[in-house]
Each structure stands twice: as structure tokens, then as C-alpha cells.
Short mmCIF file of C-alpha atoms and ligand atoms in Angstrom, two decimals:
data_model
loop_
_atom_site.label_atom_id
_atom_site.label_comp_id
_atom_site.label_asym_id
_atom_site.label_seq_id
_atom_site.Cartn_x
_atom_site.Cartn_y
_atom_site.Cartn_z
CA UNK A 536 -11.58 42.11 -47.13
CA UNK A 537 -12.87 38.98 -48.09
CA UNK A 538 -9.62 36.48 -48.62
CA UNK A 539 -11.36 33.48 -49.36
CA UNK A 540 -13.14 34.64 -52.43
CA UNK A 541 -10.31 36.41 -53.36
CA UNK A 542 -7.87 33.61 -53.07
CA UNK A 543 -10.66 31.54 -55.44
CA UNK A 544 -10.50 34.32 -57.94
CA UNK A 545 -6.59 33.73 -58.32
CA UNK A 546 -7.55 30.54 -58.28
CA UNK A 547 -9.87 30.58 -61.21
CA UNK A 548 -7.39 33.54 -63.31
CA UNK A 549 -4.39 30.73 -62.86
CA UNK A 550 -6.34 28.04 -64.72
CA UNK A 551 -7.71 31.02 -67.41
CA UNK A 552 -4.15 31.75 -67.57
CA UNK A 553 -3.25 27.67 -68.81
CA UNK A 554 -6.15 27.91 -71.03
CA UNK A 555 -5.61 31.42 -72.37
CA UNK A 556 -2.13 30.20 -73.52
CA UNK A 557 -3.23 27.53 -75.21
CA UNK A 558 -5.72 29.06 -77.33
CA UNK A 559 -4.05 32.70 -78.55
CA UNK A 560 -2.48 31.42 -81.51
CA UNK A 561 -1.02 34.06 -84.60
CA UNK A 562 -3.74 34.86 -86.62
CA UNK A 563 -6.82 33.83 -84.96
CA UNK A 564 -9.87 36.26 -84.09
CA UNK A 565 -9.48 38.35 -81.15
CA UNK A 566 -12.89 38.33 -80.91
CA UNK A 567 -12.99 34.23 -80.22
CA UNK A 568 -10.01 34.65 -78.02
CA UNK A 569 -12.02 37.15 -75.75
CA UNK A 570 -14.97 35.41 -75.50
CA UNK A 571 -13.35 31.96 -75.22
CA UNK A 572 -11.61 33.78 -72.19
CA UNK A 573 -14.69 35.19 -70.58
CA UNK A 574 -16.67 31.89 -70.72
CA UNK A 575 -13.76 29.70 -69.30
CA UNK A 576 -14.19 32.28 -66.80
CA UNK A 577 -17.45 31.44 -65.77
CA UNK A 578 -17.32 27.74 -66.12
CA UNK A 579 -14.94 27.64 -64.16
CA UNK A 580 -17.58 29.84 -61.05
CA UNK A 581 -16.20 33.52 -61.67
CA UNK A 582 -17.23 36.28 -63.30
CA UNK A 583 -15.22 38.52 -66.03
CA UNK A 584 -14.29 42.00 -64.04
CA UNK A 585 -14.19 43.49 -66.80
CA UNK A 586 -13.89 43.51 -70.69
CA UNK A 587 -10.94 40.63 -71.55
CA UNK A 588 -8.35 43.29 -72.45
CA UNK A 589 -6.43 41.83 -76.17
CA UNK A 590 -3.88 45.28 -76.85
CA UNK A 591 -1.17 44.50 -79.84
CA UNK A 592 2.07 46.27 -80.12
CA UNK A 593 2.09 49.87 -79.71
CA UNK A 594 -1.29 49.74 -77.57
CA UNK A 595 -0.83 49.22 -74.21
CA UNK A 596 -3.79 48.97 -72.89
CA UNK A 597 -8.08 49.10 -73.45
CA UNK A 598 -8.47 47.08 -76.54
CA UNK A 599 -11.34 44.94 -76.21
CA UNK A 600 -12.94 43.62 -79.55
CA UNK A 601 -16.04 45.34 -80.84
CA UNK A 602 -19.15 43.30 -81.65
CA UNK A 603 -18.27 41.96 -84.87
CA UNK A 604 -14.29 42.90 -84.66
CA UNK A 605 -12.49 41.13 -87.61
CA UNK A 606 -9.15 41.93 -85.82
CA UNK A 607 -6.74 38.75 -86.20
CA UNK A 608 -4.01 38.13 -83.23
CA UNK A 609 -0.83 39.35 -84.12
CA UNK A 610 2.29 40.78 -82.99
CA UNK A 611 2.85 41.45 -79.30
CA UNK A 612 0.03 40.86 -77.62
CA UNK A 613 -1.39 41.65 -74.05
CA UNK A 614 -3.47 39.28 -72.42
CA UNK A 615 -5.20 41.59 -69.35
CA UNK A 616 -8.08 39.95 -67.64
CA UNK A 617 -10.14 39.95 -64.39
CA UNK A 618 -11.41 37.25 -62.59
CA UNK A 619 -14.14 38.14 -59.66
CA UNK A 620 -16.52 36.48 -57.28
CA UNK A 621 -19.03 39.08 -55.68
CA UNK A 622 -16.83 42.08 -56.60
CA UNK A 623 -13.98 40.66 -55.44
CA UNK A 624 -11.10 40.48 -58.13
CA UNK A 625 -7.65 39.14 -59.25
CA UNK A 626 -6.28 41.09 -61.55
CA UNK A 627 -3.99 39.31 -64.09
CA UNK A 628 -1.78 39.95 -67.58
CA UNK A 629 0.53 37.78 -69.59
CA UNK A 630 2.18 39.17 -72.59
CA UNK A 631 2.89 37.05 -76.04
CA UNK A 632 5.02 36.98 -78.77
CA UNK A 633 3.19 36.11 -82.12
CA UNK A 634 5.97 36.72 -84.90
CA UNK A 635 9.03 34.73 -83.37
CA UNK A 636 10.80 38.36 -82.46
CA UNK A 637 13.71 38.12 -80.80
CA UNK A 638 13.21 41.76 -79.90
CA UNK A 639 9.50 40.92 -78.57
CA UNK A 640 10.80 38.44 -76.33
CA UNK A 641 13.27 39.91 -74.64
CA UNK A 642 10.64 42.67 -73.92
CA UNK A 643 8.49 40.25 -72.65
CA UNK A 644 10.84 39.10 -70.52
CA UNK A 645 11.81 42.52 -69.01
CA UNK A 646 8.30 43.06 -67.46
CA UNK A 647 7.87 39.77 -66.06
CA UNK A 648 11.37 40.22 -64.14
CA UNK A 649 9.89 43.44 -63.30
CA UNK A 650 6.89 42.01 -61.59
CA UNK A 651 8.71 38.69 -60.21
CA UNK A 652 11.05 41.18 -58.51
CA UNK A 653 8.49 43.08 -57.10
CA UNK A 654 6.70 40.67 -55.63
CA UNK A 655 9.71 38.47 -54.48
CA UNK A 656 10.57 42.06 -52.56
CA UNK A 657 6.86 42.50 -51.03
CA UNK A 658 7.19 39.10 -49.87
CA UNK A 659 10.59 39.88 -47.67
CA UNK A 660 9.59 43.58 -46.42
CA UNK A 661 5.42 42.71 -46.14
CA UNK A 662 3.58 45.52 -45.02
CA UNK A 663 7.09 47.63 -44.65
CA UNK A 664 7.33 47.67 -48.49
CA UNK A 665 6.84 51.02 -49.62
CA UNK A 666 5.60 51.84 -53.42
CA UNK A 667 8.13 53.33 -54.48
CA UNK A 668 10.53 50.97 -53.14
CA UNK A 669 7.93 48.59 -55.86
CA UNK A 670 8.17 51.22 -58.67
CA UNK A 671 11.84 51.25 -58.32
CA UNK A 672 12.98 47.74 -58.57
CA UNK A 673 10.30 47.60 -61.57
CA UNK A 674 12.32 50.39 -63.30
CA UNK A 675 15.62 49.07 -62.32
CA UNK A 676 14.60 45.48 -63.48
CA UNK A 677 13.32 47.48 -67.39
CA UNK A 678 16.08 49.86 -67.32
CA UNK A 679 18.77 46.97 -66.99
CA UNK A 680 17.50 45.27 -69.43
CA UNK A 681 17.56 48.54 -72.34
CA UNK A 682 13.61 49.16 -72.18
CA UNK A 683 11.88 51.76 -70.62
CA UNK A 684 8.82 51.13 -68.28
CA UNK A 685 5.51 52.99 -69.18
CA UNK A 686 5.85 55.79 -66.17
CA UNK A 687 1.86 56.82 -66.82
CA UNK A 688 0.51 53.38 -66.27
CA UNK A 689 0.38 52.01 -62.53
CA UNK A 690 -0.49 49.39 -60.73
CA UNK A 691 -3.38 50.01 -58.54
CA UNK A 692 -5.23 48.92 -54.83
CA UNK A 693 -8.46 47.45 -55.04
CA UNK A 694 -11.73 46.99 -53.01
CA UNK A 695 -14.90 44.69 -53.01
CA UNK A 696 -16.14 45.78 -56.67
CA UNK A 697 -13.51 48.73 -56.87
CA UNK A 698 -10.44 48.37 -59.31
CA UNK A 699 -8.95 51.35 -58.42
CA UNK A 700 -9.17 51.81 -54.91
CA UNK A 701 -7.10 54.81 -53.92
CA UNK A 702 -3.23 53.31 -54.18
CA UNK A 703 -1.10 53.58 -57.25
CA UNK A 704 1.20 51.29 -57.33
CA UNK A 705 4.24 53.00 -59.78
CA UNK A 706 6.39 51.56 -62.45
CA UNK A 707 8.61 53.72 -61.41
CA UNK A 708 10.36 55.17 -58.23
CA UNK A 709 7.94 58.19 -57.65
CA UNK A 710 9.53 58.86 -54.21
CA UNK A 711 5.72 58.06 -52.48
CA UNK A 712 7.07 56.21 -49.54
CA UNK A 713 2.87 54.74 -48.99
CA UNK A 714 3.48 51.43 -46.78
CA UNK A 715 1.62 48.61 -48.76
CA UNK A 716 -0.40 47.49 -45.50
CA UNK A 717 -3.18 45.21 -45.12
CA UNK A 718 -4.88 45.20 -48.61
CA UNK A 719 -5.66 43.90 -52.36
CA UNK A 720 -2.85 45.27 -54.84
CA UNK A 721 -2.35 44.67 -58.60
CA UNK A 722 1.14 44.63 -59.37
CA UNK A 723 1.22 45.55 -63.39
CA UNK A 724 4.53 46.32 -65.24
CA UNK A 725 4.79 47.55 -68.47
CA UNK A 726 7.81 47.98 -70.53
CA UNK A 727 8.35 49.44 -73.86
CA UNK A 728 11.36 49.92 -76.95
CA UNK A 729 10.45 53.31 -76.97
CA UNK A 730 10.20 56.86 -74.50
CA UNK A 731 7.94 54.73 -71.89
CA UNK A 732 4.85 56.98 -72.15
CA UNK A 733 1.22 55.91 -73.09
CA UNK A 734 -1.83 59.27 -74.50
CA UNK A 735 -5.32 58.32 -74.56
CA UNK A 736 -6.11 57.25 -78.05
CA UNK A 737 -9.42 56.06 -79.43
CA UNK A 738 -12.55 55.51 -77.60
CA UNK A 739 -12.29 51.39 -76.50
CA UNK A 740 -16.00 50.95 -76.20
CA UNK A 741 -15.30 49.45 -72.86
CA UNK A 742 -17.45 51.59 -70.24
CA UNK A 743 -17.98 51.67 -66.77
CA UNK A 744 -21.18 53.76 -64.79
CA UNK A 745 -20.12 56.83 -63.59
CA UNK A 746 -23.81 58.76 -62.62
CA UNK A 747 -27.13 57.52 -62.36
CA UNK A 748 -29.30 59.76 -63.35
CA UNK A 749 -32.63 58.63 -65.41
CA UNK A 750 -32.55 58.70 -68.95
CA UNK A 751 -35.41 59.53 -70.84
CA UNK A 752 -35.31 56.52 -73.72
CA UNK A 753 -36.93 53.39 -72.35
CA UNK A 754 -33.81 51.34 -74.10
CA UNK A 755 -31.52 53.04 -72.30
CA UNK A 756 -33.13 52.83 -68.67
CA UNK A 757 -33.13 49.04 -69.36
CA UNK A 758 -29.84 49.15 -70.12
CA UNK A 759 -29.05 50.93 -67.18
CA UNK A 760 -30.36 48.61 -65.09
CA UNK A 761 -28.74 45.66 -66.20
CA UNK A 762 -25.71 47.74 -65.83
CA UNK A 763 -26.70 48.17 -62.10
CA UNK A 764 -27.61 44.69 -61.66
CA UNK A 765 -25.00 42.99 -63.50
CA UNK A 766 -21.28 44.94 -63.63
CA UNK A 767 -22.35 47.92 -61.07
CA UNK A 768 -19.19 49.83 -60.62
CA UNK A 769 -17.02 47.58 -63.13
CA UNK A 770 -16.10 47.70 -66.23
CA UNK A 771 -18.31 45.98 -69.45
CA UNK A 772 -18.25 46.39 -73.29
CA UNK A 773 -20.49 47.29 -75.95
CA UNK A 774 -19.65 43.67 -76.91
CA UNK A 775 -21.65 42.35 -73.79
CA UNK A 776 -24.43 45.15 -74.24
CA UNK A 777 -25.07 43.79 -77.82
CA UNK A 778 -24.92 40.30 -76.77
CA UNK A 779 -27.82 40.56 -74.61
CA UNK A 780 -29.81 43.56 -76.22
CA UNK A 781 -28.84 43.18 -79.52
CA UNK A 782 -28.17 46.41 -81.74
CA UNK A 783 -30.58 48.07 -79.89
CA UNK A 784 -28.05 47.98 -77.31
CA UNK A 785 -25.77 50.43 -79.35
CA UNK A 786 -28.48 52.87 -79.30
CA UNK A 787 -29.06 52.74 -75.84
CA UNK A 788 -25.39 52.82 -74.76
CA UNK A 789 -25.38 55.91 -77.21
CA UNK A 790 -27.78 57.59 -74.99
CA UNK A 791 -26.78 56.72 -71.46
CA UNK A 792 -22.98 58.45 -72.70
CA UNK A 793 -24.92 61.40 -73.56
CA UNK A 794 -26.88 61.45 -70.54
CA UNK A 795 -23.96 61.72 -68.68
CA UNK A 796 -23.94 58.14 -66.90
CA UNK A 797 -20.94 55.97 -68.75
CA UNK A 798 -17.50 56.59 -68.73
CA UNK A 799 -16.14 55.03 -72.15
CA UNK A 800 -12.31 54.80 -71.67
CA UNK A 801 -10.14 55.35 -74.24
CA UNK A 802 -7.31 52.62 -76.08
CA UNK A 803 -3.99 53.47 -74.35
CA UNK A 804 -1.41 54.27 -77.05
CA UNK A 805 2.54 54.38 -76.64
CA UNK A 806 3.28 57.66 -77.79
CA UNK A 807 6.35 57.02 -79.49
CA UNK A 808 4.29 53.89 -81.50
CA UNK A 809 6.70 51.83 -79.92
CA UNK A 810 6.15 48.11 -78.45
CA UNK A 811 4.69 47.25 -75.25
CA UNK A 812 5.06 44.35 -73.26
CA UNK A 813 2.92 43.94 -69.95
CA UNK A 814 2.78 41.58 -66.72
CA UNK A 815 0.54 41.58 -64.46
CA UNK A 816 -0.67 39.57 -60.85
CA UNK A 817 -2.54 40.22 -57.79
CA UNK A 818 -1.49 40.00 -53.91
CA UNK A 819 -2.89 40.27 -51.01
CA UNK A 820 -1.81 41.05 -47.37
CA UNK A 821 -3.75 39.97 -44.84
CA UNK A 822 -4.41 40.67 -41.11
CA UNK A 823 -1.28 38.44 -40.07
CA UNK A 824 0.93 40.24 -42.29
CA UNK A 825 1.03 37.34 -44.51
CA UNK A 826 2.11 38.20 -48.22
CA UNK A 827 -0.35 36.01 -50.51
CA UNK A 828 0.09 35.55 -54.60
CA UNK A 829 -3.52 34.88 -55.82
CA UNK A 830 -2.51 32.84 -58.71
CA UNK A 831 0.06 30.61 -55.97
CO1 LIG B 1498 -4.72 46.04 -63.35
#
């Protein structure tokens, strides 16, 4: 594990956190929003992880705008964004409420008790805290406050260019017992006004490589390439693919999914079309059994 770089990525995701704030505003592009994101990102010496994530209402998750997305913000909005420095990230989410909602607040409120608790608790039991002693106070923390967490969306270990590295990390108790231990963990509640369950819905056009295999199309090897040279295992968007190949990067991305080599995940939809709220931060524990917030 590589601390220091991961303790600059918090670094970097707190200040994109200030900014972020300050620039979602009710009824302005997502599309600015995201890319306004993903630049301060790099300014500032890091690299987007992935696709900045913009989900409203009953989406939980995987909304990234498409090239040329007219989508104004609105609602209940998830900020979700990645901040990395040679693969290694900090994982971060803020939720806001665009239409002065009473009821929006108070759900916003409910998963970022969730995740303070949980990470005041890792901090007192360390490398003793257990994940479902994590996914438990999260779904106390909801429940007490009359929302339901999302049980089907977890937070998750990670690894030098690996967001999903093996642990979940529940939102609710799943009776798991795994001992955090030395390690990189995103800690990511998500609450909602209705049954607290998320199905896949439509495809996000946010990708990741899954196989290598040659394609035949010359577009699409050169696309593959910069995938391999650029994101390699993480996430990107058909947003970035345009950006540098133009719309003969739709065509290309079109053939490396058939070939077999992209993943495209889909949007994450509540599946009662109820409101979710989201919070999200990254820890680490180190060697010494210190407990370390990357955005601290
Ligand atoms: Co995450």
C-alpha cells in the first residue's frame, strides 16, 4: 500500500469537495458540473478514477453525463467522485438538496450520520472492527432516522488501480464478521424513502476493460490502447472517449463492447422510484494500526 499517495488523493478529493459545492447550483448542466469536477481534479495533480458520478433522485448510482447531455441539476443529487495518483484512489460522495425539501434534507442527513458513525466506530475498534459491526451501525443510524439503507449497494476495499478489491463493506448488518485489517476501504452509505433496494437500469455509458482480446477495426484497437495506457483497469466514459477521438470514438467503443472487451455498467435505479441520498469517504489502516480519514 502506498499511504503517501493515498493520503494526497484525500487530499486533493477534500479541496474537489469545497469546489464541487460551490459550483452545483439548481439548474445548471450536469455536463459542466462533471467536467468542471474532473479538471479541478487534475489541476490540482490527480487524476479522475473514474467517470464524476451526478445520480438525481431515484438513481442511486452510475449517472455520468453523455457527450452532449442537456440534463440540468435538479432534485437530490449525488456527487460520487474519485480522486487517484498512480492507481491509487480516495473514494468520495456528498449528497445535495436542490429544491429546498425538507424531506431531502433530512435524508441527506441520515447517510452522513451513517458514515460519521461508522467511521467514528473504526476509529475506536481499528483493525478489530468487523463489517458487519460497520453495516450495522449504518442501518441503525438510517433506520432511526425512518429511512431505509440501500441493502444491494456496499462499500468496498480497494487496491493500487482496483476499486473493488475483494471486501464489501455492507450497509447493513450481514452477519460477515471480516476484521477490517491493514487496508484501503470506502465507506459509502446510502439511504432511501422507499424499500432500500437498487435493479440495474439503463446502460450508463461509463465502461471499464474487462478482456483484451484484438479487435479487428483499426478505431477500435486505438481505442483500446488508450484505454490500456490511460484508465487500465478503471472506470472511463464515452464522454472522455469522444473528447479525445471524437465521434469516431462512439464507433469504436461500439465495437470493443461487441468484441467482448468493455464492461458498460448500468444506471442504478431504486426500485421503488423512491429518493436516494448517499455519503461517501475513504480510510485507511496502516501497518501501525493507525485509523486514517483521507479527506482529514
Ligand atoms: Co465507492
Amino acid at each position: 500500500m502506498d499511504k503517501q499517495k493515498i493520503i494526497q488523493a484525500g487530499r486533493i478529493a477534500k479541496q474537489v469537495k469545497e469546489y464541487a459545492r460551490t459550483i452545483v447550483k439548481k439548474d445548471t448542466h450536469l455536463l459542466d458540473i462533471a467536467e468542471k469536477i474532473e479538471s479541478k481534479i487534475i489541476e490540482l495533480g490527480g487524476k479522475p478514477a473514474f467517470p464524476v458520478n451526478l445520480s438525481i433522485d431515484n438513481i442511486a448510482a452510475h449517472y455520468t453525463p453523455f457527450p452532449e447531455d442537456k440534463t440540468l441539476a435538479h432534485g437530490l443529487l449525488k456527487v460520487d467522485f474519485g480522486v487517484h495518483i498512480d492507481g491509487w484512489v480516495a473514494d468520495n460522495a456528498f449528497s445535495i438538496d436542490l429544491e429546498n425539501s425538507e424531506e431531502n434534507k433530512k435524508l441527506i442527513r441520515a447517510s452522513s450520520d451513517a458514515l460519521k458513525n461508522a467511521i467514528e466506530l473504526i476509529k475506536k475498534n481499528k483493525s478489530k472492527t468487523t463489517t458487519s459491526q460497520i453495516g450495522k451501525i449504518i442501518e441503525e443510524t438510517i433506520e432511526s432516522q425512518k429511512f431505509s439503507p440501500i441493502i444491494n449497494l456496499s462499500g468496498h476495499s480497494m487496491e493500487e488501480y482496483d476499486l473493488h478489491a475483494g471486501i464489501t463493506i455492507p450497509n447493513i448488518d450481514d452477519k460477515k464478521e471480516i476484521e477490517l485489517k491493514k487496508g484501503i476501504y470506502a465507506i459509502e452509505p446510502f439511504a432511501s424513502t422507499g424499500v432500500g433496494k437498487v435493479h440495474d437500469g439503463k446502460p450508463s455509458g461509463i465502461y471499464s476493460l474487462v478482456n483484451e482480446k484484438t479487435p479487428r477495426s483499426q478505431t477500435a484497437r486505438e481505442i483500446l490502447e488508450f484505454i490500456q495506457e490511460e484508465y487500465q483497469t478503471l472506470p472511463f466514459c464515452s464522454r472522455w472517449i469522444v473528447k479525445k477521438f471524437n465521434s469516431r470514438g462512439l464507433i469504436g467503443l461500439r465495437q470493443l463492447e461487441e468484441n467482448g472487451n468493455l464492461h458498460n455498467y448500468p444506471e442504478l435505479v431504486e426500485s421503488s422510484d423512491a429518493k436516494v441520498s448517499q455519503a461517501e469517504n475513504t480510510i485507511l489502516i496502516d501497518d501501525k494500526n493507525e485509523v486514517i480519514v483521507t479527506t482529514d
